Tab-separated table of C-alpha atoms in Angstrom:
chain	number	residue	atom	x	y	z
A	1	MET	CA	-38.751	-60.410	53.482
A	2	MET	CA	-37.890	-57.598	56.271
A	3	GLU	CA	-34.505	-59.238	57.228
A	4	GLN	CA	-31.778	-59.310	54.958
A	5	ASN	CA	-28.305	-61.199	55.351
A	6	LEU	CA	-29.721	-63.886	57.785
A	7	PRO	CA	-27.354	-66.595	58.930
A	8	ARG	CA	-27.230	-69.753	56.750
A	9	SER	CA	-28.917	-72.938	58.187
A	10	TRP	CA	-28.391	-75.639	55.555
A	11	PRO	CA	-25.537	-78.121	56.571
A	12	GLU	CA	-22.543	-79.457	54.686
A	13	GLY	CA	-23.510	-78.314	51.095
A	14	ARG	CA	-26.182	-80.998	50.868
A	15	GLN	CA	-28.841	-78.496	50.379
A	16	ALA	CA	-29.011	-75.100	48.627
A	17	ASP	CA	-28.239	-71.929	50.879
A	18	CYS	CA	-31.177	-71.022	52.751
A	19	PRO	CA	-31.652	-67.940	55.251
A	20	GLY	CA	-32.518	-68.886	58.814
A	21	TRP	CA	-34.639	-67.076	61.375
A	22	PRO	CA	-32.755	-64.294	63.260
A	23	PRO	CA	-31.782	-66.112	66.289
A	24	ALA	CA	-33.602	-64.087	68.858
A	25	ASP	CA	-36.804	-64.520	67.017
A	26	ALA	CA	-36.252	-68.254	66.700
A	27	GLU	CA	-35.497	-68.526	70.411
A	28	ARG	CA	-38.791	-66.495	70.999
A	29	TYR	CA	-40.701	-69.028	69.020
A	30	ARG	CA	-39.511	-71.912	70.969
A	31	ARG	CA	-39.973	-70.268	74.263
A	32	LEU	CA	-43.442	-69.340	73.540
A	33	GLY	CA	-44.140	-73.183	72.328
A	34	TYR	CA	-44.786	-71.948	68.707
A	35	TRP	CA	-42.098	-74.441	67.430
A	36	GLN	CA	-42.153	-77.771	69.163
A	37	PRO	CA	-39.796	-80.393	68.710
A	38	GLN	CA	-41.759	-82.659	66.269
A	39	THR	CA	-41.373	-83.526	62.630
A	40	PHE	CA	-44.053	-84.721	60.025
A	41	GLY	CA	-42.928	-88.181	60.394
A	42	GLN	CA	-43.344	-88.091	64.294
A	43	MET	CA	-46.821	-86.476	63.988
A	44	LEU	CA	-47.949	-89.200	61.822
A	45	ARG	CA	-46.618	-91.768	64.125
A	46	GLN	CA	-48.246	-90.195	66.949
A	47	GLN	CA	-51.628	-89.913	65.353
A	48	SER	CA	-51.252	-93.797	64.294
A	49	ASN	CA	-50.669	-94.666	67.705
A	50	ARG	CA	-53.664	-92.446	68.849
A	51	TYR	CA	-56.294	-93.332	66.121
A	52	GLY	CA	-55.101	-96.694	64.759
A	53	GLN	CA	-57.920	-98.174	62.427
A	54	ARG	CA	-59.864	-94.864	62.387
A	55	ILE	CA	-60.032	-93.593	58.761
A	56	ALA	CA	-57.468	-91.187	57.614
A	57	LEU	CA	-57.805	-90.969	53.774
A	58	VAL	CA	-60.560	-91.690	51.439
A	59	SER	CA	-60.107	-91.859	47.557
A	60	GLY	CA	-62.566	-93.612	45.273
A	61	ARG	CA	-62.528	-97.300	46.821
A	62	ASP	CA	-59.484	-96.707	48.798
A	63	ARG	CA	-60.007	-96.212	52.680
A	64	TRP	CA	-56.656	-95.918	54.397
A	65	SER	CA	-56.570	-95.955	58.249
A	66	TYR	CA	-54.051	-93.743	60.134
A	67	GLU	CA	-52.169	-97.176	60.903
A	68	THR	CA	-52.219	-98.016	57.312
A	69	LEU	CA	-50.768	-94.522	56.277
A	70	ASN	CA	-48.086	-94.845	58.881
A	71	ARG	CA	-47.102	-98.320	57.760
A	72	ARG	CA	-47.049	-97.521	54.195
A	73	ALA	CA	-45.021	-94.396	54.808
A	74	ASP	CA	-42.465	-96.603	56.792
A	75	GLN	CA	-42.390	-99.118	54.081
A	76	LEU	CA	-41.997	-96.534	51.363
A	77	ALA	CA	-39.142	-94.962	53.080
A	78	ALA	CA	-37.344	-98.127	53.290
A	79	GLY	CA	-37.774	-98.597	49.597
A	80	LEU	CA	-36.713	-95.116	48.602
A	81	LYS	CA	-33.670	-95.684	51.031
A	82	SER	CA	-33.008	-98.783	49.029
A	83	LEU	CA	-32.727	-96.579	45.790
A	84	GLY	CA	-30.001	-94.474	47.658
A	85	ILE	CA	-32.254	-91.433	48.652
A	86	ARG	CA	-30.655	-89.998	51.739
A	87	ALA	CA	-31.228	-86.817	54.069
A	88	GLY	CA	-30.858	-83.633	52.175
A	89	ASP	CA	-31.769	-85.059	48.598
A	90	ARG	CA	-34.176	-83.308	46.806
A	91	VAL	CA	-37.278	-85.190	45.123
A	92	ILE	CA	-39.717	-83.621	42.689
A	93	VAL	CA	-43.241	-84.808	43.769
A	94	GLN	CA	-45.887	-83.977	40.911
A	95	LEU	CA	-49.066	-86.154	42.171
A	96	PRO	CA	-52.798	-85.655	41.718
A	97	ASN	CA	-55.147	-85.927	44.754
A	98	ILE	CA	-54.597	-89.541	45.405
A	99	PRO	CA	-53.439	-91.389	48.941
A	100	GLU	CA	-50.083	-91.997	47.687
A	101	PHE	CA	-49.182	-88.523	47.970
A	102	PHE	CA	-49.244	-88.792	51.580
A	103	ALA	CA	-47.341	-91.991	51.583
A	104	VAL	CA	-44.519	-90.217	49.654
A	105	PHE	CA	-44.693	-87.022	51.870
A	106	PHE	CA	-44.419	-88.589	54.984
A	107	ALA	CA	-41.895	-91.228	53.784
A	108	LEU	CA	-39.535	-88.420	52.516
A	109	SER	CA	-39.883	-86.754	55.634
A	110	ARG	CA	-38.854	-89.689	57.630
A	111	LEU	CA	-35.637	-89.871	55.443
A	112	GLY	CA	-34.841	-86.263	55.914
A	113	ALA	CA	-35.209	-85.963	52.007
A	114	LEU	CA	-36.783	-82.821	50.680
A	115	PRO	CA	-40.152	-82.988	48.527
A	116	VAL	CA	-40.636	-80.149	46.025
A	117	LEU	CA	-44.251	-80.114	45.798
A	118	ALA	CA	-45.175	-79.353	42.269
A	119	LEU	CA	-48.546	-78.792	40.800
A	120	MET	CA	-50.327	-80.776	38.150
A	121	ALA	CA	-50.554	-77.869	36.105
A	122	HIS	CA	-46.763	-77.218	35.863
A	123	ARG	CA	-45.242	-78.675	32.612
A	124	GLN	CA	-41.683	-78.871	31.280
A	125	THR	CA	-40.609	-75.232	31.905
A	126	GLU	CA	-41.487	-75.308	35.337
A	127	ILE	CA	-40.405	-78.866	36.158
A	128	GLU	CA	-36.942	-78.557	34.259
A	129	SER	CA	-36.437	-75.245	36.498
A	130	PHE	CA	-37.115	-76.954	39.739
A	131	LEU	CA	-34.993	-80.019	38.691
A	132	ARG	CA	-31.972	-77.523	37.841
A	133	GLN	CA	-32.436	-75.247	40.949
A	134	THR	CA	-32.490	-78.245	43.388
A	135	GLU	CA	-30.351	-80.709	41.671
A	136	ALA	CA	-33.184	-83.296	42.408
A	137	ILE	CA	-32.175	-87.001	41.983
A	138	ALA	CA	-35.807	-88.377	41.751
A	139	TYR	CA	-39.091	-87.344	40.030
A	140	ILE	CA	-42.390	-88.807	41.186
A	141	VAL	CA	-45.262	-88.867	38.996
A	142	ALA	CA	-48.561	-90.552	38.412
A	143	ASP	CA	-49.722	-92.683	35.235
A	144	ASP	CA	-52.830	-90.732	34.351
A	145	PRO	CA	-52.250	-89.610	30.703
A	146	ILE	CA	-55.272	-87.296	30.625
A	147	PRO	CA	-54.834	-84.653	30.256
A	148	PHE	CA	-51.121	-84.991	30.009
A	149	ASP	CA	-48.825	-87.859	30.210
A	150	TYR	CA	-46.179	-87.054	32.777
A	151	ARG	CA	-44.084	-90.138	31.951
A	152	SER	CA	-43.394	-88.492	28.490
A	153	LEU	CA	-42.166	-85.340	30.331
A	154	ALA	CA	-40.137	-87.611	32.778
A	155	ARG	CA	-38.471	-89.219	29.986
A	156	ARG	CA	-37.402	-86.240	28.253
A	157	LEU	CA	-36.134	-84.700	31.402
A	158	HIS	CA	-34.335	-87.832	32.299
A	159	SER	CA	-32.290	-88.050	29.221
A	160	ASP	CA	-31.298	-84.107	29.350
A	161	LEU	CA	-30.549	-83.924	33.033
A	162	PRO	CA	-27.562	-86.045	34.586
A	163	THR	CA	-28.456	-85.464	38.339
A	164	LEU	CA	-32.028	-86.891	37.691
A	165	ARG	CA	-31.299	-90.578	38.528
A	166	HIS	CA	-34.897	-92.076	39.393
A	167	ILE	CA	-38.398	-91.770	37.827
A	168	ILE	CA	-40.854	-93.323	39.958
A	169	VAL	CA	-44.432	-93.809	38.827
A	170	VAL	CA	-47.817	-94.501	40.727
A	171	GLY	CA	-49.449	-96.956	38.590
A	172	GLU	CA	-48.202	-98.324	35.038
A	173	ALA	CA	-44.505	-97.342	35.197
A	174	GLN	CA	-43.486	-98.321	31.704
A	175	GLU	CA	-39.573	-98.434	31.648
A	176	PHE	CA	-39.551	-96.435	35.127
A	177	ILE	CA	-39.767	-97.495	38.786
A	178	ALA	CA	-43.216	-98.446	39.933
A	179	LEU	CA	-44.199	-96.944	43.362
A	180	ASP	CA	-45.782	-100.275	44.322
A	181	GLN	CA	-42.407	-101.894	44.114
A	182	LEU	CA	-40.787	-99.724	46.588
A	183	TYR	CA	-42.977	-100.782	49.658
A	184	GLN	CA	-40.409	-102.922	51.760
A	185	PRO	CA	-40.406	-104.052	55.443
A	186	PRO	CA	-39.514	-101.017	57.757
A	187	MET	CA	-36.694	-102.736	59.176
A	188	ALA	CA	-34.727	-101.838	56.068
A	189	LEU	CA	-34.394	-98.382	57.372
A	190	SER	CA	-32.262	-99.425	60.418
A	191	LYS	CA	-30.150	-101.988	58.896
A	192	PRO	CA	-26.451	-101.099	59.059
A	193	GLU	CA	-24.913	-100.073	55.863
A	194	PRO	CA	-21.105	-100.293	54.913
A	195	GLU	CA	-21.435	-96.783	53.583
A	196	PRO	CA	-22.215	-94.217	54.270
A	197	GLU	CA	-23.538	-94.252	57.811
A	198	SER	CA	-27.417	-94.331	58.294
A	199	GLU	CA	-28.921	-90.948	58.097
A	200	PRO	CA	-30.184	-89.538	61.430
A	201	GLU	CA	-33.837	-88.367	62.044
A	202	PRO	CA	-34.254	-84.891	60.764
A	203	GLU	CA	-34.147	-82.087	63.231
A	204	PRO	CA	-37.580	-80.195	63.805
A	205	GLU	CA	-36.100	-77.015	62.686
A	206	ALA	CA	-34.543	-78.296	59.500
A	207	VAL	CA	-35.921	-77.724	56.065
A	208	ALA	CA	-38.429	-80.363	55.592
A	209	PHE	CA	-39.960	-79.471	52.209
A	210	PHE	CA	-40.170	-76.822	49.243
A	211	GLN	CA	-43.552	-75.014	48.606
A	212	LEU	CA	-43.828	-73.061	45.423
A	213	SER	CA	-44.664	-69.360	45.048
A	214	GLY	CA	-47.590	-68.460	42.644
A	215	GLY	CA	-45.205	-67.525	39.850
A	216	SER	CA	-46.982	-64.242	39.159
A	217	THR	CA	-43.679	-62.652	38.206
A	218	GLY	CA	-42.170	-65.379	36.420
A	219	LEU	CA	-41.280	-69.034	37.219
A	220	PRO	CA	-42.368	-70.065	40.550
A	221	LYS	CA	-39.931	-69.919	43.132
A	222	LEU	CA	-38.811	-72.371	45.753
A	223	ILE	CA	-39.789	-71.823	49.445
A	224	PRO	CA	-38.300	-73.846	51.993
A	225	ARG	CA	-40.324	-74.574	55.095
A	226	THR	CA	-39.208	-76.233	58.232
A	227	HIS	CA	-40.974	-78.937	60.280
A	228	ALA	CA	-41.458	-76.652	63.217
A	229	ASP	CA	-42.582	-73.662	61.540
A	230	TYR	CA	-45.107	-75.464	59.191
A	231	LEU	CA	-46.487	-77.702	61.959
A	232	TYR	CA	-47.034	-74.596	63.979
A	233	SER	CA	-49.207	-73.530	61.144
A	234	VAL	CA	-51.044	-76.606	60.863
A	235	ARG	CA	-51.650	-76.926	64.647
A	236	ALA	CA	-52.855	-73.185	65.006
A	237	SER	CA	-54.909	-73.415	61.697
A	238	ALA	CA	-56.883	-76.358	63.160
A	239	GLN	CA	-57.598	-74.829	66.239
A	240	ILE	CA	-58.764	-71.561	64.644
A	241	CYS	CA	-61.064	-73.440	62.271
A	242	GLY	CA	-62.360	-75.579	65.076
A	243	LEU	CA	-61.308	-78.983	63.743
A	244	THR	CA	-61.775	-82.287	65.957
A	245	ALA	CA	-61.475	-85.917	65.233
A	246	GLU	CA	-65.030	-85.839	63.889
A	247	SER	CA	-64.008	-83.291	61.067
A	248	VAL	CA	-64.216	-84.513	57.357
A	249	TYR	CA	-62.255	-82.425	54.854
A	250	LEU	CA	-62.635	-82.515	51.324
A	251	VAL	CA	-59.557	-81.877	49.087
A	252	ALA	CA	-61.156	-80.069	46.219
A	253	LEU	CA	-58.291	-78.038	45.321
A	254	PRO	CA	-54.784	-79.576	44.170
A	255	VAL	CA	-53.494	-81.573	47.318
A	256	SER	CA	-50.011	-80.136	47.108
A	257	HIS	CA	-50.881	-76.441	47.279
A	258	ASN	CA	-50.293	-74.777	50.472
A	259	PHE	CA	-54.099	-73.748	50.932
A	260	PRO	CA	-55.484	-77.341	50.880
A	261	LEU	CA	-52.464	-78.966	52.525
A	262	SER	CA	-52.313	-76.760	55.717
A	263	SER	CA	-54.831	-74.080	56.153
A	264	PRO	CA	-55.957	-76.222	57.914
A	265	GLY	CA	-56.234	-78.511	55.038
A	266	SER	CA	-55.410	-82.238	54.984
A	267	LEU	CA	-52.502	-81.980	57.384
A	268	GLY	CA	-54.706	-79.941	59.782
A	269	THR	CA	-57.284	-82.539	59.669
A	270	LEU	CA	-54.937	-85.500	60.201
A	271	TYR	CA	-53.300	-83.410	63.123
A	272	ALA	CA	-56.983	-83.216	64.577
A	273	GLY	CA	-57.628	-87.075	64.007
A	274	GLY	CA	-60.231	-86.487	61.366
A	275	LYS	CA	-60.804	-87.934	57.927
A	276	VAL	CA	-59.449	-86.533	54.557
A	277	VAL	CA	-61.556	-86.966	51.487
A	278	LEU	CA	-59.736	-86.649	48.140
A	279	ALA	CA	-61.613	-85.307	44.915
A	280	ARG	CA	-59.936	-85.775	41.711
A	281	HIS	CA	-61.815	-82.813	40.350
A	282	PRO	CA	-63.538	-79.785	41.883
A	283	ASN	CA	-66.651	-79.756	40.024
A	284	PRO	CA	-70.086	-79.755	41.452
A	285	ASP	CA	-70.822	-83.271	40.307
A	286	ASP	CA	-67.923	-84.998	41.867
A	287	ALA	CA	-67.707	-82.771	44.861
A	288	PHE	CA	-71.274	-82.879	45.979
A	289	ALA	CA	-71.684	-86.478	45.673
A	290	LEU	CA	-68.531	-86.742	47.778
A	291	ILE	CA	-69.988	-84.393	50.534
A	292	ALA	CA	-73.087	-86.461	50.702
A	293	ARG	CA	-71.479	-89.885	50.849
A	294	GLU	CA	-68.587	-89.094	53.260
A	295	GLN	CA	-70.483	-86.405	55.362
A	296	VAL	CA	-67.987	-83.699	54.679
A	297	THR	CA	-68.017	-80.970	57.175
A	298	LEU	CA	-65.579	-78.415	55.568
A	299	THR	CA	-63.677	-77.742	52.299
A	300	ALA	CA	-61.756	-75.029	50.573
A	301	LEU	CA	-62.292	-73.227	47.073
A	302	VAL	CA	-60.608	-70.540	45.225
A	303	PRO	CA	-63.135	-67.558	44.125
A	304	PRO	CA	-64.054	-68.549	40.492
A	305	LEU	CA	-65.229	-72.044	41.687
A	306	VAL	CA	-67.814	-70.418	44.398
A	307	PRO	CA	-70.169	-69.194	41.611
A	308	ILE	CA	-70.248	-72.410	40.031
A	309	TRP	CA	-70.994	-74.333	42.979
A	310	ILE	CA	-73.730	-71.821	44.035
A	311	ALA	CA	-75.252	-72.295	40.663
A	312	ALA	CA	-75.082	-76.098	40.768
A	313	THR	CA	-77.325	-75.992	43.920
A	314	ALA	CA	-80.277	-75.100	41.766
A	315	THR	CA	-80.015	-77.798	39.357
A	316	ARG	CA	-78.548	-80.686	41.560
A	317	ASN	CA	-80.676	-82.662	44.165
A	318	ALA	CA	-77.487	-82.579	46.399
A	319	ASP	CA	-77.492	-83.508	50.289
A	320	LEU	CA	-75.064	-80.784	51.439
A	321	SER	CA	-76.482	-80.658	54.946
A	322	SER	CA	-73.225	-82.121	56.510
A	323	LEU	CA	-71.093	-79.076	55.225
A	324	GLN	CA	-70.390	-76.644	58.067
A	325	LEU	CA	-67.598	-74.546	56.748
A	326	LEU	CA	-66.454	-73.251	53.417
A	327	GLN	CA	-63.198	-71.633	53.064
A	328	VAL	CA	-62.235	-69.096	50.097
A	329	GLY	CA	-58.976	-68.073	49.386
A	330	GLY	CA	-56.106	-67.366	46.788
A	331	ALA	CA	-57.788	-64.191	45.559
A	332	LYS	CA	-60.391	-61.661	46.439
A	333	LEU	CA	-63.886	-62.770	46.901
A	334	SER	CA	-66.508	-60.300	46.061
A	335	SER	CA	-68.887	-59.446	48.910
A	336	THR	CA	-71.715	-60.009	46.658
A	337	VAL	CA	-70.702	-63.630	45.954
A	338	ALA	CA	-69.730	-64.149	49.634
A	339	SER	CA	-73.201	-63.194	50.786
A	340	ARG	CA	-74.852	-65.923	48.677
A	341	ILE	CA	-72.961	-68.726	50.132
A	342	LEU	CA	-74.940	-69.508	53.213
A	343	PRO	CA	-78.401	-69.322	51.538
A	344	ALA	CA	-77.297	-71.651	48.715
A	345	LEU	CA	-74.792	-74.061	50.428
A	346	GLY	CA	-76.047	-73.722	53.918
A	347	CYS	CA	-72.676	-73.274	55.522
A	348	ARG	CA	-70.599	-70.641	56.948
A	349	LEU	CA	-68.132	-68.672	55.129
A	350	GLN	CA	-64.516	-68.440	56.221
A	351	GLN	CA	-62.176	-66.309	54.088
A	352	VAL	CA	-58.403	-66.909	53.962
A	353	PHE	CA	-55.575	-64.990	52.735
A	354	GLY	CA	-52.403	-67.169	52.652
A	355	MET	CA	-48.753	-67.172	51.159
A	356	ALA	CA	-46.759	-70.048	50.896
A	357	GLU	CA	-43.823	-68.186	52.269
A	358	GLY	CA	-45.623	-68.343	55.731
A	359	LEU	CA	-48.126	-65.703	56.540
A	360	VAL	CA	-51.720	-66.903	56.621
A	361	CYS	CA	-54.730	-64.953	57.921
A	362	TYR	CA	-58.285	-66.333	58.568
A	363	THR	CA	-61.541	-64.558	59.451
A	364	ARG	CA	-62.738	-66.259	62.756
A	365	LEU	CA	-65.573	-68.420	63.338
A	366	ASP	CA	-67.054	-65.904	65.711
A	367	ASP	CA	-66.422	-62.752	63.625
A	368	SER	CA	-69.120	-60.250	62.639
A	369	GLU	CA	-70.877	-60.755	59.241
A	370	GLU	CA	-69.451	-57.542	58.198
A	371	ILE	CA	-65.790	-58.858	58.792
A	372	VAL	CA	-66.431	-62.184	57.360
A	373	LEU	CA	-67.965	-60.709	53.938
A	374	HIS	CA	-65.354	-57.833	53.412
A	375	THR	CA	-62.207	-59.031	54.850
A	376	GLN	CA	-59.642	-61.818	54.800
A	377	GLY	CA	-59.159	-61.907	58.369
A	378	GLN	CA	-56.190	-61.644	60.740
A	379	PRO	CA	-52.901	-63.497	61.041
A	380	ILE	CA	-52.862	-66.811	62.795
A	381	SER	CA	-50.188	-65.695	65.242
A	382	PRO	CA	-49.710	-62.964	67.700
A	383	ALA	CA	-46.022	-63.143	66.567
A	384	ASP	CA	-46.748	-62.472	62.886
A	385	GLU	CA	-45.483	-59.170	62.006
A	386	ILE	CA	-47.130	-57.135	59.171
A	387	ARG	CA	-46.340	-53.691	57.538
A	388	VAL	CA	-47.908	-52.049	54.628
A	389	VAL	CA	-45.201	-49.556	53.267
A	390	ASP	CA	-44.976	-47.064	50.104
A	391	ASP	CA	-42.226	-47.644	47.624
A	392	LEU	CA	-39.671	-45.995	50.108
A	393	ASP	CA	-40.583	-48.515	52.884
A	394	ARG	CA	-42.373	-45.931	54.790
A	395	PRO	CA	-45.524	-46.988	56.615
A	396	VAL	CA	-48.957	-45.869	54.769
A	397	SER	CA	-51.861	-44.658	56.747
A	398	SER	CA	-54.795	-46.860	57.406
A	399	GLY	CA	-57.040	-47.438	54.317
A	400	LYS	CA	-53.994	-46.595	51.791
A	401	ILE	CA	-52.720	-49.000	49.362
A	402	GLY	CA	-49.125	-50.189	49.853
A	403	HIS	CA	-46.691	-53.112	49.484
A	404	LEU	CA	-47.085	-55.890	52.047
A	405	LEU	CA	-43.966	-56.782	54.460
A	406	THR	CA	-44.341	-59.782	56.735
A	407	ARG	CA	-42.434	-61.893	59.066
A	408	GLY	CA	-43.350	-64.504	61.477
C-alpha cells in the first residue's frame, strides 16, 4: 500500500481496525461514479426484479432463477438473524462450487454480517487463524467428506474457540445446524425485537466481506472489501469482458476465489443478467460436458490447467463451439501455451492479472495478438495508480524488474 496512517472506518469496535481510503480519493471515486450507492443485497434484488424467472445458477440438476436466489437469500438472512447473527459479525464461509454459496453470501450481505471467504484447500491451521483474527461467531461448511470432512474440523475448532457459537452445514449436519433449516419467511427480518434494535441496512462504503491473500509469505492475510469498491470492479470487469444477459460463465475454479468471483466471474455474470454454471471440478471431462450442455460462453483457468485442457481436446469429442473467451490468470502463462489456445479450444484468450487487495488488469478484447500473448494487460480503471520501484521506493526505468505499488 502506498498510503500509511489512513483514517479508521470501522464503527464502535464491532469490527477489527481497518484503514479507509484517503478522503480526497474517496470523494473523487464518488464524483466520477466509480463508487455507487448500492450493496450486494440491493444489486441482487434489482436483478431479481429485472430478470425474474431467468436462470441465474446451474449446479447439477439444480437450476435457480434470479427470483429463487433472491428469495432464498432473504429467507436465509431471516434464519441467520434468528441465530443472533447481526451486522458486523464475522462468519467463516468454506463452501464448494454449489448454489448455497451465493445464498449465504447475499444473505450475510443483507444482514451487514461479514463473510470470510475461505478456500476448500484451507485446513485447521488457516481456518483457526481466521477464526482467531476475526473472532468469527459462525462457520459454514458442506457435508462432502471427500477428500476432507469439514465437520470434523468444525468439531475440533468448536471445542477450542469460545467465540465460535454456530456451526452450519450444507447437507447432513449431524449434531450441527443444517442450512436448509434456516430458510425462514423474510418477514422475520423486519419484526421488532426487544433487544437490541434491528440492524440497519449496511452502508455501500462499509466493509462487505473479507477476501484472502495468496499466503505466499505465510498464513493468508485478511483483505477487507467494501460493497462500493468491489461492485465497481464487478461492473467494470463485466463491461471490459463484454458480458451481456446472454453470457454463460462456467465457474471451474473455486467459487470463493477473487478471480472467478469478480473478474468478471460469477458476480459479473449476475450483474449482466447472465447464467452462472458451477463445476465441482475443473477437469476436462466435467468441464467440457458442462460447456456443451449449457452453451458456456466464457470461463477462467489458472496456467497449469490450460495445457491439460488443450491436450484433452485431442482425445475427447467435445463440442466447445459455444466457448468464446478463455481467461487465464493467477500466474504467468507462457506465450507458447497461449498461442495454442485458439487452435485447440477455438476461443479467444484474455490474460488477467489480479490481486484480492484490489488491482485487476486485463488484456482487452480488441488488443493485438502480441499484447494478448505476451502481457497481462492494463488496469481496469483510469483511477488505478501503479508504480514499479526499487528497494528504496525509487521508480525503476521501463523494462526493469522492481516491486509493485498500487492504489485505486
